[in-house]
MMTF fields as JSON, N, C-alpha, C and O atoms, coordinates in Angstrom:
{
  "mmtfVersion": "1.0.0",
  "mmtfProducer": "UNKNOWN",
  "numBonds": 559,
  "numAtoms": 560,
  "numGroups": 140,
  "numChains": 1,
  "numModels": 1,
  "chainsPerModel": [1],
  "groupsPerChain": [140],
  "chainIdList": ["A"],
  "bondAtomList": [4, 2, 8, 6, 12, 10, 16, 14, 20, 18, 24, 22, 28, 26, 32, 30, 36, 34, 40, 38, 44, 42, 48, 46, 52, 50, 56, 54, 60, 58, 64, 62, 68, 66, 72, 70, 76, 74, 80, 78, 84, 82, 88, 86, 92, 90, 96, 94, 100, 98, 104, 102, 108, 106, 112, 110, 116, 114, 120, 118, 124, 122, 128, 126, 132, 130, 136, 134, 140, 138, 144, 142, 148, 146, 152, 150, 156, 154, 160, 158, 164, 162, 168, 166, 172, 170, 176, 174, 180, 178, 184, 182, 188, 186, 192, 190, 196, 194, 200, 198, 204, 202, 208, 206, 212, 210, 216, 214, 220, 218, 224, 222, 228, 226, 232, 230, 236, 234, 240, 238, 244, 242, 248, 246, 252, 250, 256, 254, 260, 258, 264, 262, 268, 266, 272, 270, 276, 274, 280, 278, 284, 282, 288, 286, 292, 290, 296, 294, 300, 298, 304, 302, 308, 306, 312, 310, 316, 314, 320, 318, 324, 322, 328, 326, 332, 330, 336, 334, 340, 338, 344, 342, 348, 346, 352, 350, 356, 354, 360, 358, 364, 362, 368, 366, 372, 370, 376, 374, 380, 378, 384, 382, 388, 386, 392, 390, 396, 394, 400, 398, 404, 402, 408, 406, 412, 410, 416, 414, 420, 418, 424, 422, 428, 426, 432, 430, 436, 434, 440, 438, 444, 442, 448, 446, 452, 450, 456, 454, 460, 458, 464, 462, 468, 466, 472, 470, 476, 474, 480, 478, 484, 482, 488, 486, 492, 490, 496, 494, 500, 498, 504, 502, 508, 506, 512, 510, 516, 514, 520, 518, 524, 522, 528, 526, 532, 530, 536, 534, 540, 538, 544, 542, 548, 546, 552, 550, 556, 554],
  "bondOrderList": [1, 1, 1, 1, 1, 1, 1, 1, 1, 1, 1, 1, 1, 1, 1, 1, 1, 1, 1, 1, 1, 1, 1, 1, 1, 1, 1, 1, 1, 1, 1, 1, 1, 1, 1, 1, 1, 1, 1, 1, 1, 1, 1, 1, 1, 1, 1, 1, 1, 1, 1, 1, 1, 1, 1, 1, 1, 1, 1, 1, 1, 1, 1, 1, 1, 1, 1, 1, 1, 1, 1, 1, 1, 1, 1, 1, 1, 1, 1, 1, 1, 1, 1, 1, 1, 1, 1, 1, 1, 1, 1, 1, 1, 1, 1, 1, 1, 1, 1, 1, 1, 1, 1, 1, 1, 1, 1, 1, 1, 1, 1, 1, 1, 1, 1, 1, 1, 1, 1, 1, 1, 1, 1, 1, 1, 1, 1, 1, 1, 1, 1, 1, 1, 1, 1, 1, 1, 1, 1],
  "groupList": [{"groupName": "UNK", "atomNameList": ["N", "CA", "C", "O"], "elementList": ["N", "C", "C", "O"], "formalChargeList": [0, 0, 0, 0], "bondAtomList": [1, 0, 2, 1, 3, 2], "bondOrderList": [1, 1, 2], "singleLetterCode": "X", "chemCompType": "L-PEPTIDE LINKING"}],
  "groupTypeList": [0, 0, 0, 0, 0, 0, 0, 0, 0, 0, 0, 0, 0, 0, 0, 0, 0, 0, 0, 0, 0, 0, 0, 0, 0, 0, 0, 0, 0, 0, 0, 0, 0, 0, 0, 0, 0, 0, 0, 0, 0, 0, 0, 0, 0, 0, 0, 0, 0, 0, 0, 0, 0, 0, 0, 0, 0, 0, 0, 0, 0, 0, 0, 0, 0, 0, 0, 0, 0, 0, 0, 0, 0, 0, 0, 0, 0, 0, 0, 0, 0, 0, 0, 0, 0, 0, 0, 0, 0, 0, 0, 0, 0, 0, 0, 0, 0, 0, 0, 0, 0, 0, 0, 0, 0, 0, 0, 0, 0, 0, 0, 0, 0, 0, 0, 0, 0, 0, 0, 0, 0, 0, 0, 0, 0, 0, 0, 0, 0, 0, 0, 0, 0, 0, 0, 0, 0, 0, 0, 0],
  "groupIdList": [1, 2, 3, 4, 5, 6, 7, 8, 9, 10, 11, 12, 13, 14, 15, 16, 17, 18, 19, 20, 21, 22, 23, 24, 25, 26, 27, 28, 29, 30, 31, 32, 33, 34, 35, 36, 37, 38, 39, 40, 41, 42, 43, 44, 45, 46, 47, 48, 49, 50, 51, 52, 53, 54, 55, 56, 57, 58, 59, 60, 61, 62, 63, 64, 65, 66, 67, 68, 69, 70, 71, 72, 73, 74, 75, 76, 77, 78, 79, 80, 81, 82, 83, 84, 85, 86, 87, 88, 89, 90, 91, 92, 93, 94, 95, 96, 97, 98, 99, 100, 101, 102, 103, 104, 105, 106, 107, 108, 109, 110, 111, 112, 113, 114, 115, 116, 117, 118, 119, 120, 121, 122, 123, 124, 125, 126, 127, 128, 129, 130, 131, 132, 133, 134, 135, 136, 137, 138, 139, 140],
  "secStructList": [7, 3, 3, 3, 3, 7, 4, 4, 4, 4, 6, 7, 1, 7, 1, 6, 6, 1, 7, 7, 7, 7, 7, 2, 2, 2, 2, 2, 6, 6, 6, 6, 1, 3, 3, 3, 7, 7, 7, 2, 2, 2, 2, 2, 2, 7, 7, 1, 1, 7, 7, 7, 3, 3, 3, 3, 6, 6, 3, 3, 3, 3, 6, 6, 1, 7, 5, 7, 6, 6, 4, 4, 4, 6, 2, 2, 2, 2, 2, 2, 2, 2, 2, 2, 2, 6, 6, 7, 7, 3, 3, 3, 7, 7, 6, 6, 7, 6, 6, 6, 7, 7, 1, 3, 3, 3, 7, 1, 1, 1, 1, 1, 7, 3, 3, 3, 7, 7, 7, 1, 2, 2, 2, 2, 2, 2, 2, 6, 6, 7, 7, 5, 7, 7, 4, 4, 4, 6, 6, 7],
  "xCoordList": [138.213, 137.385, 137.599, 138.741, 136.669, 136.71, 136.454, 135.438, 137.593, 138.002, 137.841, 138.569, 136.929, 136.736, 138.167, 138.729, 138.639, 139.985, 139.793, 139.528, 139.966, 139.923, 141.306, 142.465, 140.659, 141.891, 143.418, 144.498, 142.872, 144.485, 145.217, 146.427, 144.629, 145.523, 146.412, 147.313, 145.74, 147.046, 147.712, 148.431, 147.755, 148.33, 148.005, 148.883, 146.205, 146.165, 146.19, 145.741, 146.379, 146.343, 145.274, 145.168, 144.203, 142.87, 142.4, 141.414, 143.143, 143.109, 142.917, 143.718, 141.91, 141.363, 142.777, 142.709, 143.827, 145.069, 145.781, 147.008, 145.322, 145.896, 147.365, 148.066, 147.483, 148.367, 147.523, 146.302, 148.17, 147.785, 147.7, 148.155, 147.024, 147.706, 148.435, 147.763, 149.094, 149.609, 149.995, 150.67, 149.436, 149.905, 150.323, 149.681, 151.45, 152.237, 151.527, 151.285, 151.318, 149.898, 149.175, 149.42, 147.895, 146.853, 147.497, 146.589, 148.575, 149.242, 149.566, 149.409, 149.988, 150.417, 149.028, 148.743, 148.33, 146.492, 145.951, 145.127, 146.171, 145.128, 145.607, 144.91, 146.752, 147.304, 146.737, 146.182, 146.537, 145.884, 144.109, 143.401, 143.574, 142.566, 141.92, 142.55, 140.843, 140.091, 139.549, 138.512, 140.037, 140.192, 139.331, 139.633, 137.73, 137.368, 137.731, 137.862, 137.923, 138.916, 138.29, 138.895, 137.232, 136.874, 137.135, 137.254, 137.333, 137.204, 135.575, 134.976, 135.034, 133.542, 133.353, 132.454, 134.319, 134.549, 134.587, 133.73, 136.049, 135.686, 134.485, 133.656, 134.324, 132.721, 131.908, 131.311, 131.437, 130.82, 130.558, 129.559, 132.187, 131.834, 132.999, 132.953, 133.857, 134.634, 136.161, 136.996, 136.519, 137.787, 139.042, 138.761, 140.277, 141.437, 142.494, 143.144, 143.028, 142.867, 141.47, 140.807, 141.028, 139.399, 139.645, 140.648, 138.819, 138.556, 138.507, 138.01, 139.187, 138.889, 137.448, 136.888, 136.951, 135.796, 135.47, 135.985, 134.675, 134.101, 132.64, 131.719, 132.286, 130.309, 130.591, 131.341, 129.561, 128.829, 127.4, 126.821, 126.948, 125.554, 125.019, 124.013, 125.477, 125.096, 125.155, 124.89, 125.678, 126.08, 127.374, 127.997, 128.279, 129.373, 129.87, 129.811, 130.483, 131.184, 132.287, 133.005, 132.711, 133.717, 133.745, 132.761, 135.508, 135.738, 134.593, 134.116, 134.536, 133.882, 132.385, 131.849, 131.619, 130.157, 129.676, 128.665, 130.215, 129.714, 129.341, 130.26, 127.889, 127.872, 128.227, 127.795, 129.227, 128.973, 128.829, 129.78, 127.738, 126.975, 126.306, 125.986, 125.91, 125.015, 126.262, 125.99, 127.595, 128.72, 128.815, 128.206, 129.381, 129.952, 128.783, 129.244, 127.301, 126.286, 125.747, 124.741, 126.251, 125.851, 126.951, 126.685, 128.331, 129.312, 129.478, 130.004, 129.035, 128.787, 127.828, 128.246, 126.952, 125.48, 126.522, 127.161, 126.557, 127.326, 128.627, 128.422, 129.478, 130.556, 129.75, 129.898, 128.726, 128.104, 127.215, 126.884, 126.617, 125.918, 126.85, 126.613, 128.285, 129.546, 130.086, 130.563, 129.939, 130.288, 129.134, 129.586, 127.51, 127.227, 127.181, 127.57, 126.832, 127.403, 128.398, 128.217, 129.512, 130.738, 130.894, 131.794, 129.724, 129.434, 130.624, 130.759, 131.452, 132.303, 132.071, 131.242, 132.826, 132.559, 133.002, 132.235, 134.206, 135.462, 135.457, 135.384, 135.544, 136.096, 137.421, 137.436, 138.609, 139.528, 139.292, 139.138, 139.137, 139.031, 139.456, 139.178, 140.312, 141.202, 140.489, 139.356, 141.236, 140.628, 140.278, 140.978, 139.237, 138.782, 138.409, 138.514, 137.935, 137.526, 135.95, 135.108, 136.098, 134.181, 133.341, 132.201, 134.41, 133.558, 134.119, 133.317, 135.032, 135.353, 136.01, 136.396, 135.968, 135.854, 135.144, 134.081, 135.536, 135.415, 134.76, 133.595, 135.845, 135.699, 135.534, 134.841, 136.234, 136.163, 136.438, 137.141, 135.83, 135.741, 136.479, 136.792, 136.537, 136.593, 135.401, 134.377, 135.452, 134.231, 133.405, 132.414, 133.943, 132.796, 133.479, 133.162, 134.517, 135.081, 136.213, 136.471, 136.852, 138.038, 139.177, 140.173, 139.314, 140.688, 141.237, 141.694, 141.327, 141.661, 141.253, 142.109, 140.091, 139.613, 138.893, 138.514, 138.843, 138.189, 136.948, 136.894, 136.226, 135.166, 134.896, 135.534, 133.984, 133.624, 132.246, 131.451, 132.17, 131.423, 131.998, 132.995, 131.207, 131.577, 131.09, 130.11, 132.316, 131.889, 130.742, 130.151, 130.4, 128.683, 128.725, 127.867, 130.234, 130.455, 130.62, 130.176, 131.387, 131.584, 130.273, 130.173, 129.299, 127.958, 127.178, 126.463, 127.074, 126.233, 126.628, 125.7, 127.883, 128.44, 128.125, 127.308, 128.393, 127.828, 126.188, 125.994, 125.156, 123.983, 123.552, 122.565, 125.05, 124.166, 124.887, 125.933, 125.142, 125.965, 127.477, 127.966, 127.811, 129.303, 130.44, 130.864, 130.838, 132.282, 133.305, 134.162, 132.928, 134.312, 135.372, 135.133, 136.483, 137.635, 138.438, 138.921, 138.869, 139.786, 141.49, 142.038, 141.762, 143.477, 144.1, 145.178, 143.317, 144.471, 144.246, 144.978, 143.334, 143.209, 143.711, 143.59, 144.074, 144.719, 146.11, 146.859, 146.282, 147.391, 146.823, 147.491, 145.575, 145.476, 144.205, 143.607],
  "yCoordList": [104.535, 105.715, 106.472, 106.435, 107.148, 107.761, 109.438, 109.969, 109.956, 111.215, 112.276, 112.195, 113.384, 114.671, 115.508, 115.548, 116.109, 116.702, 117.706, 117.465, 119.116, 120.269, 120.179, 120.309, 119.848, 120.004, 120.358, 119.8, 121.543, 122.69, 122.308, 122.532, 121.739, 121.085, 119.767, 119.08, 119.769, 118.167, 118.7, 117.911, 120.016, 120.803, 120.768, 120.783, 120.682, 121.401, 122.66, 123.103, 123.495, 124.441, 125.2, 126.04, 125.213, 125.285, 126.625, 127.153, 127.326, 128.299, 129.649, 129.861, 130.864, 131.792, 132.468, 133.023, 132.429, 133.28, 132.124, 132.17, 131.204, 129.887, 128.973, 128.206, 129.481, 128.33, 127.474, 127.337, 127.045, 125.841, 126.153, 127.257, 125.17, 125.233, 123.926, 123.015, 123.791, 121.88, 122.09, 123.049, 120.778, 120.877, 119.093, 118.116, 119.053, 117.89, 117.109, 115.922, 118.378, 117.321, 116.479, 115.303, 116.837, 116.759, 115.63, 114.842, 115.132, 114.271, 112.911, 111.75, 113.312, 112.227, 111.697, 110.5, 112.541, 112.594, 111.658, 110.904, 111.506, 110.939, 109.285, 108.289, 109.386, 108.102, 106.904, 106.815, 105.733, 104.818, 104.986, 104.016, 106.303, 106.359, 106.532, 107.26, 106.086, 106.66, 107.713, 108.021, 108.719, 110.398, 110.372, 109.761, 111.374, 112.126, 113.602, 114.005, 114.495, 115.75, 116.503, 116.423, 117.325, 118.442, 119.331, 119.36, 120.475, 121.744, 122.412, 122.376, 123.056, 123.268, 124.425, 124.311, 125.624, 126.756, 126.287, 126.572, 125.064, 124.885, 124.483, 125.077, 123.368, 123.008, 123.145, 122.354, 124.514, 125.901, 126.638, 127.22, 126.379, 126.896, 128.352, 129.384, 128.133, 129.108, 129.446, 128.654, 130.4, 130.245, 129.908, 130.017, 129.533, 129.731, 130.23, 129.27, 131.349, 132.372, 132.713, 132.5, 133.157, 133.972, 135.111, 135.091, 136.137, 137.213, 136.533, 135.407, 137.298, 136.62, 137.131, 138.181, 135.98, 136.672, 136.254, 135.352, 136.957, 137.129, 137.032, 137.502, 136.345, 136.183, 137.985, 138.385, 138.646, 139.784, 139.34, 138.593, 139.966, 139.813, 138.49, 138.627, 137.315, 136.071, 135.678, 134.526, 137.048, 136.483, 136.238, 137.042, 135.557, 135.692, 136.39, 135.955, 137.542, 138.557, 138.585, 138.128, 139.207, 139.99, 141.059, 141.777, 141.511, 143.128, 144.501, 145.528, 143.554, 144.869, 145.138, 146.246, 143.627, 143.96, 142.771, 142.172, 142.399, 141.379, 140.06, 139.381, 139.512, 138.562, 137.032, 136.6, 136.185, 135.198, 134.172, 133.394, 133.92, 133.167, 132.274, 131.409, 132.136, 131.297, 130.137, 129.061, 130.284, 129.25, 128.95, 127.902, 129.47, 129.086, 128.165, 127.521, 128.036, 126.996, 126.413, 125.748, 126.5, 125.612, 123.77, 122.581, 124.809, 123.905, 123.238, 122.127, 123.902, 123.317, 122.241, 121.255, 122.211, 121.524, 120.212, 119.415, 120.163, 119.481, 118.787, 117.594, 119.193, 118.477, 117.782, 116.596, 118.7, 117.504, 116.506, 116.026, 115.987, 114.942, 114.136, 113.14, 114.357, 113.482, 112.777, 111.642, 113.699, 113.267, 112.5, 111.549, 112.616, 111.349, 110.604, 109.507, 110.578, 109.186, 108.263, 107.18, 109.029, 108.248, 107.587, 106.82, 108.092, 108.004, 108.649, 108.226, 109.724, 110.167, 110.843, 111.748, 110.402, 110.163, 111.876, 112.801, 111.923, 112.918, 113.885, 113.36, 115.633, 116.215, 117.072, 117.339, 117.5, 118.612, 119.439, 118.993, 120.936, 122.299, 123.285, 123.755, 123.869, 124.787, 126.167, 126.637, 126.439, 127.739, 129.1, 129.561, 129.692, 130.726, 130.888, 132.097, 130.262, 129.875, 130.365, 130.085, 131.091, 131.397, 130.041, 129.837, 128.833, 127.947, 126.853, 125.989, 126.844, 125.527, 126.267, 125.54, 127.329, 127.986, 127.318, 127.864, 126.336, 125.89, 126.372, 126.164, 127.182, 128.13, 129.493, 130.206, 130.178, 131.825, 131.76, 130.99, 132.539, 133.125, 135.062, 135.87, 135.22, 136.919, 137.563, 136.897, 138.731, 139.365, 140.076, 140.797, 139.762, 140.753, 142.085, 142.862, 142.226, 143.808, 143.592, 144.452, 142.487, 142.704, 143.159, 143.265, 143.499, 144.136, 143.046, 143.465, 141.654, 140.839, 140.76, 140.38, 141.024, 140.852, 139.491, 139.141, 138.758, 137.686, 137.749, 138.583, 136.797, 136.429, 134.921, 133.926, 134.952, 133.712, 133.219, 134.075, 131.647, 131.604, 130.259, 129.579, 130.137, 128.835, 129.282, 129.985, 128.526, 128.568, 127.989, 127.354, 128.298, 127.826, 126.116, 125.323, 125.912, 124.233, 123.507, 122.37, 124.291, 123.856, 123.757, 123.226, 124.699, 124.54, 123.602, 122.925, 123.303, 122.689, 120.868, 120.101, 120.52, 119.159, 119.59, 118.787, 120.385, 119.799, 120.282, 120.203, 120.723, 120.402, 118.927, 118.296, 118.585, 116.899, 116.459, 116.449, 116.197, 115.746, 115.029, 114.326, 115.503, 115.133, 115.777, 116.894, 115.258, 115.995, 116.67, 116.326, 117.919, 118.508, 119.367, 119.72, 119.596, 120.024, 120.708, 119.985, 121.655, 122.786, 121.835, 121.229, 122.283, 121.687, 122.028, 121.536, 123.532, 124.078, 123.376, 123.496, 122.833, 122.049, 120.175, 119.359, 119.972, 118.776, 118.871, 119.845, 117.377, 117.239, 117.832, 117.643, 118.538, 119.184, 118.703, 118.88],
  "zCoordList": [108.617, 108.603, 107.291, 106.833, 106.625, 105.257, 105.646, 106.094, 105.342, 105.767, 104.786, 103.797, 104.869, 104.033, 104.231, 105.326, 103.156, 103.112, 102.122, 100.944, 102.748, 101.725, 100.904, 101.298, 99.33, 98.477, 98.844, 99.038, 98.821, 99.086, 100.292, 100.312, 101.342, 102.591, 101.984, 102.465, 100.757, 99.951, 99.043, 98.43, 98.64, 97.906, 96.943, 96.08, 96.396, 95.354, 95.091, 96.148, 94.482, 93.321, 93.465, 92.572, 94.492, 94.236, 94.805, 94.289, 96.017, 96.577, 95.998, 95.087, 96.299, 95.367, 94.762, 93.665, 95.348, 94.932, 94.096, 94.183, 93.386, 92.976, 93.47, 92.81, 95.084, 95.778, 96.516, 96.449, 97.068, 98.151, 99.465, 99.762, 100.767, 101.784, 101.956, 102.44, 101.793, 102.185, 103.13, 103.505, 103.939, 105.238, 105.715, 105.328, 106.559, 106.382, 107.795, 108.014, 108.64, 109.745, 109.216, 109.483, 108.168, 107.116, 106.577, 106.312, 106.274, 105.377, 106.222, 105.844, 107.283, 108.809, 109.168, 109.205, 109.386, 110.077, 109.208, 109.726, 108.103, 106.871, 106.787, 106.593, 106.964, 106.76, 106.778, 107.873, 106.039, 105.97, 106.069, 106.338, 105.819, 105.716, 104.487, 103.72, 104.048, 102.956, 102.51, 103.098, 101.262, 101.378, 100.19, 99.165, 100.423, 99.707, 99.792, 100.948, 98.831, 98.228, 97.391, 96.322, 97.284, 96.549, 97.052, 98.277, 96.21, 96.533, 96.267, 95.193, 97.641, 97.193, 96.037, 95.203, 96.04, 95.017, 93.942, 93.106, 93.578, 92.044, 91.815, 91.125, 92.434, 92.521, 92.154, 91.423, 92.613, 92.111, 90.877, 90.452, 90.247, 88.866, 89.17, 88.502, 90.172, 89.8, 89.517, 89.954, 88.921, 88.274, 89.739, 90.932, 89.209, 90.148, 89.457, 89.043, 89.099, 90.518, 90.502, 89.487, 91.398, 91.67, 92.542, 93.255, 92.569, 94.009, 95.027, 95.035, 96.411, 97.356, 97.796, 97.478, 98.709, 98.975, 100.407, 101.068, 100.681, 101.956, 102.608, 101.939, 104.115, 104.017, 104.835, 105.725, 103.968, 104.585, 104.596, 103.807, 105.672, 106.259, 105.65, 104.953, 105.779, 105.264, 104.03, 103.688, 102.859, 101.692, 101.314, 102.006, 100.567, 99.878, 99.146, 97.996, 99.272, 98.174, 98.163, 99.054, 97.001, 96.811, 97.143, 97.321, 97.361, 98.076, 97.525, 98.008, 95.913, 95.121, 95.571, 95.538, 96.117, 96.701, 95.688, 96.053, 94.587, 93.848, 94.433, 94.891, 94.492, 94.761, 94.186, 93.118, 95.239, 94.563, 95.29, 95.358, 95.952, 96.8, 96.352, 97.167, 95.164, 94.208, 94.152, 94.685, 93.549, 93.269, 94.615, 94.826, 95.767, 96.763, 97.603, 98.545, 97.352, 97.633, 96.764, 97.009, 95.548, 94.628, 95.189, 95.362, 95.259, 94.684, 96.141, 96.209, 97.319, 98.396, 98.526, 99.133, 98.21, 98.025, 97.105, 97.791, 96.206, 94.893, 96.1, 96.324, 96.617, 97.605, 98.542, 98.837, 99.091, 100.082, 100.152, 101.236, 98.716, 98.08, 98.266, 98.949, 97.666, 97.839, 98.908, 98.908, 99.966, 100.995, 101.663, 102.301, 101.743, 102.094, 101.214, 101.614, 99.899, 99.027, 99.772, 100.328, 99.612, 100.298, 101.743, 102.083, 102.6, 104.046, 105.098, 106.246, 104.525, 105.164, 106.566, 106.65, 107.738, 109.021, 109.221, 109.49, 109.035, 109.662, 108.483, 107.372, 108.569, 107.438, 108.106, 109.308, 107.118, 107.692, 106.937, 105.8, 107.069, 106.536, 106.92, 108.023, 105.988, 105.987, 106.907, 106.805, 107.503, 108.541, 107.881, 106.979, 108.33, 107.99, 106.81, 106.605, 105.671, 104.351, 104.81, 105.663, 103.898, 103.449, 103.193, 103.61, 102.147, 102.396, 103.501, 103.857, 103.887, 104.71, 106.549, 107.464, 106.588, 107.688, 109.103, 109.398, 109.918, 111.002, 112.218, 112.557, 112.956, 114.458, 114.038, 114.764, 112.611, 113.244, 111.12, 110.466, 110.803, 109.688, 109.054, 109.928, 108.419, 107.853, 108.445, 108.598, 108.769, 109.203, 107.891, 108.01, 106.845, 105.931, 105.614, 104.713, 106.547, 105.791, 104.773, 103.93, 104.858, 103.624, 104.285, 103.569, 105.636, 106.206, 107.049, 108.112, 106.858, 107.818, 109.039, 109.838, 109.502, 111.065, 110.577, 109.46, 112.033, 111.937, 113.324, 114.228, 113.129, 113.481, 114.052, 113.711, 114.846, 115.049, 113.776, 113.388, 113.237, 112.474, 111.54, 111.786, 110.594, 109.571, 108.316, 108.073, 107.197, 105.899, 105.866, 106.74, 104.585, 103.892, 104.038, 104.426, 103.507, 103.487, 104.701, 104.864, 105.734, 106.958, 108.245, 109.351, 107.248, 108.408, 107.692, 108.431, 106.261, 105.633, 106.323, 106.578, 106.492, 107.299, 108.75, 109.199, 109.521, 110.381, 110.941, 112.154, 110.133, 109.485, 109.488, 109.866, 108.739, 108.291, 109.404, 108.755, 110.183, 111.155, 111.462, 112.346, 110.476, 109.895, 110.865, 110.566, 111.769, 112.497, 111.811, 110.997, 112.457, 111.299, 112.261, 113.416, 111.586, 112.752, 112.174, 111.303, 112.132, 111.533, 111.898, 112.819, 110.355, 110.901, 111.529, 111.863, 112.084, 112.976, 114.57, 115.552, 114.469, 115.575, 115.402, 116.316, 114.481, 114.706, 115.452, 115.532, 116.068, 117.017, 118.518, 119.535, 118.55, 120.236, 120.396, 121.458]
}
């Protein structure tokens, strides 16, 4: 099976605060499988470190109100050509990501509340019908 894997769960560098999430599930889970790995932000065209940002009323911003919704579906659009190129069955995505956000997202205010909802990237796969599963749900 050829498995979608958000960067930063393999520890890239890629995360808006420029760490990672690595995660050693993500690493066990993948094993002997075939791994496509973008990040949809860089993708996009945007820096790391970057603002964090957030979907208000269906767009992507920053705390300041700046939009940047244009990168975060550009670079989405651009990852997911990739992924059917590749015919990737399965994706894992990091939780609550504006773009790879699964079950429950930021609500748009910037104060840590969350929401139910999906990144731009995480609805655009399963759109195309691509199974996708938050890591925080691997192992259950």
């Amino acid at each position: 099976m050829k498995i979608f894997v958000s960067p930063c769960l393999l520890g890239e560098n890629c995360k808006y605060n420029g760490g990672n999430n690595y995660s050693e599930k993500v690493a066990d889970f993948i094993k002997g499988h075939e791994v496509v790995s973008l990040c949809p932000e860089v993708e996009g065209g945007l820096p790391v470190p970057r603002a964090s940002a957030e979907i208000v009323d269906g767009i992507v911003k920053i705390a300041s109100g700046k939009s940047v919704d244009q990168e975060f579906r550009a670079g989405a659009k651009k990852v997911m050509e990739e992924v059917l190129k590749q015919k990737v069955e399965l994706a894992v995505l990091q939780s609550r990501s504006p773009s790879c956000g699964v079950n429950e997202i930021y609500d748009g205010s910037f104060s840590g509340k969350k929401m139910k909802g999906q990144g731009v990237f995480a609805k655009m796969l399963m759109e195309q019908g691509v199974k996708v599963i938050d890591v925080e749900d691997i192992g259950s």
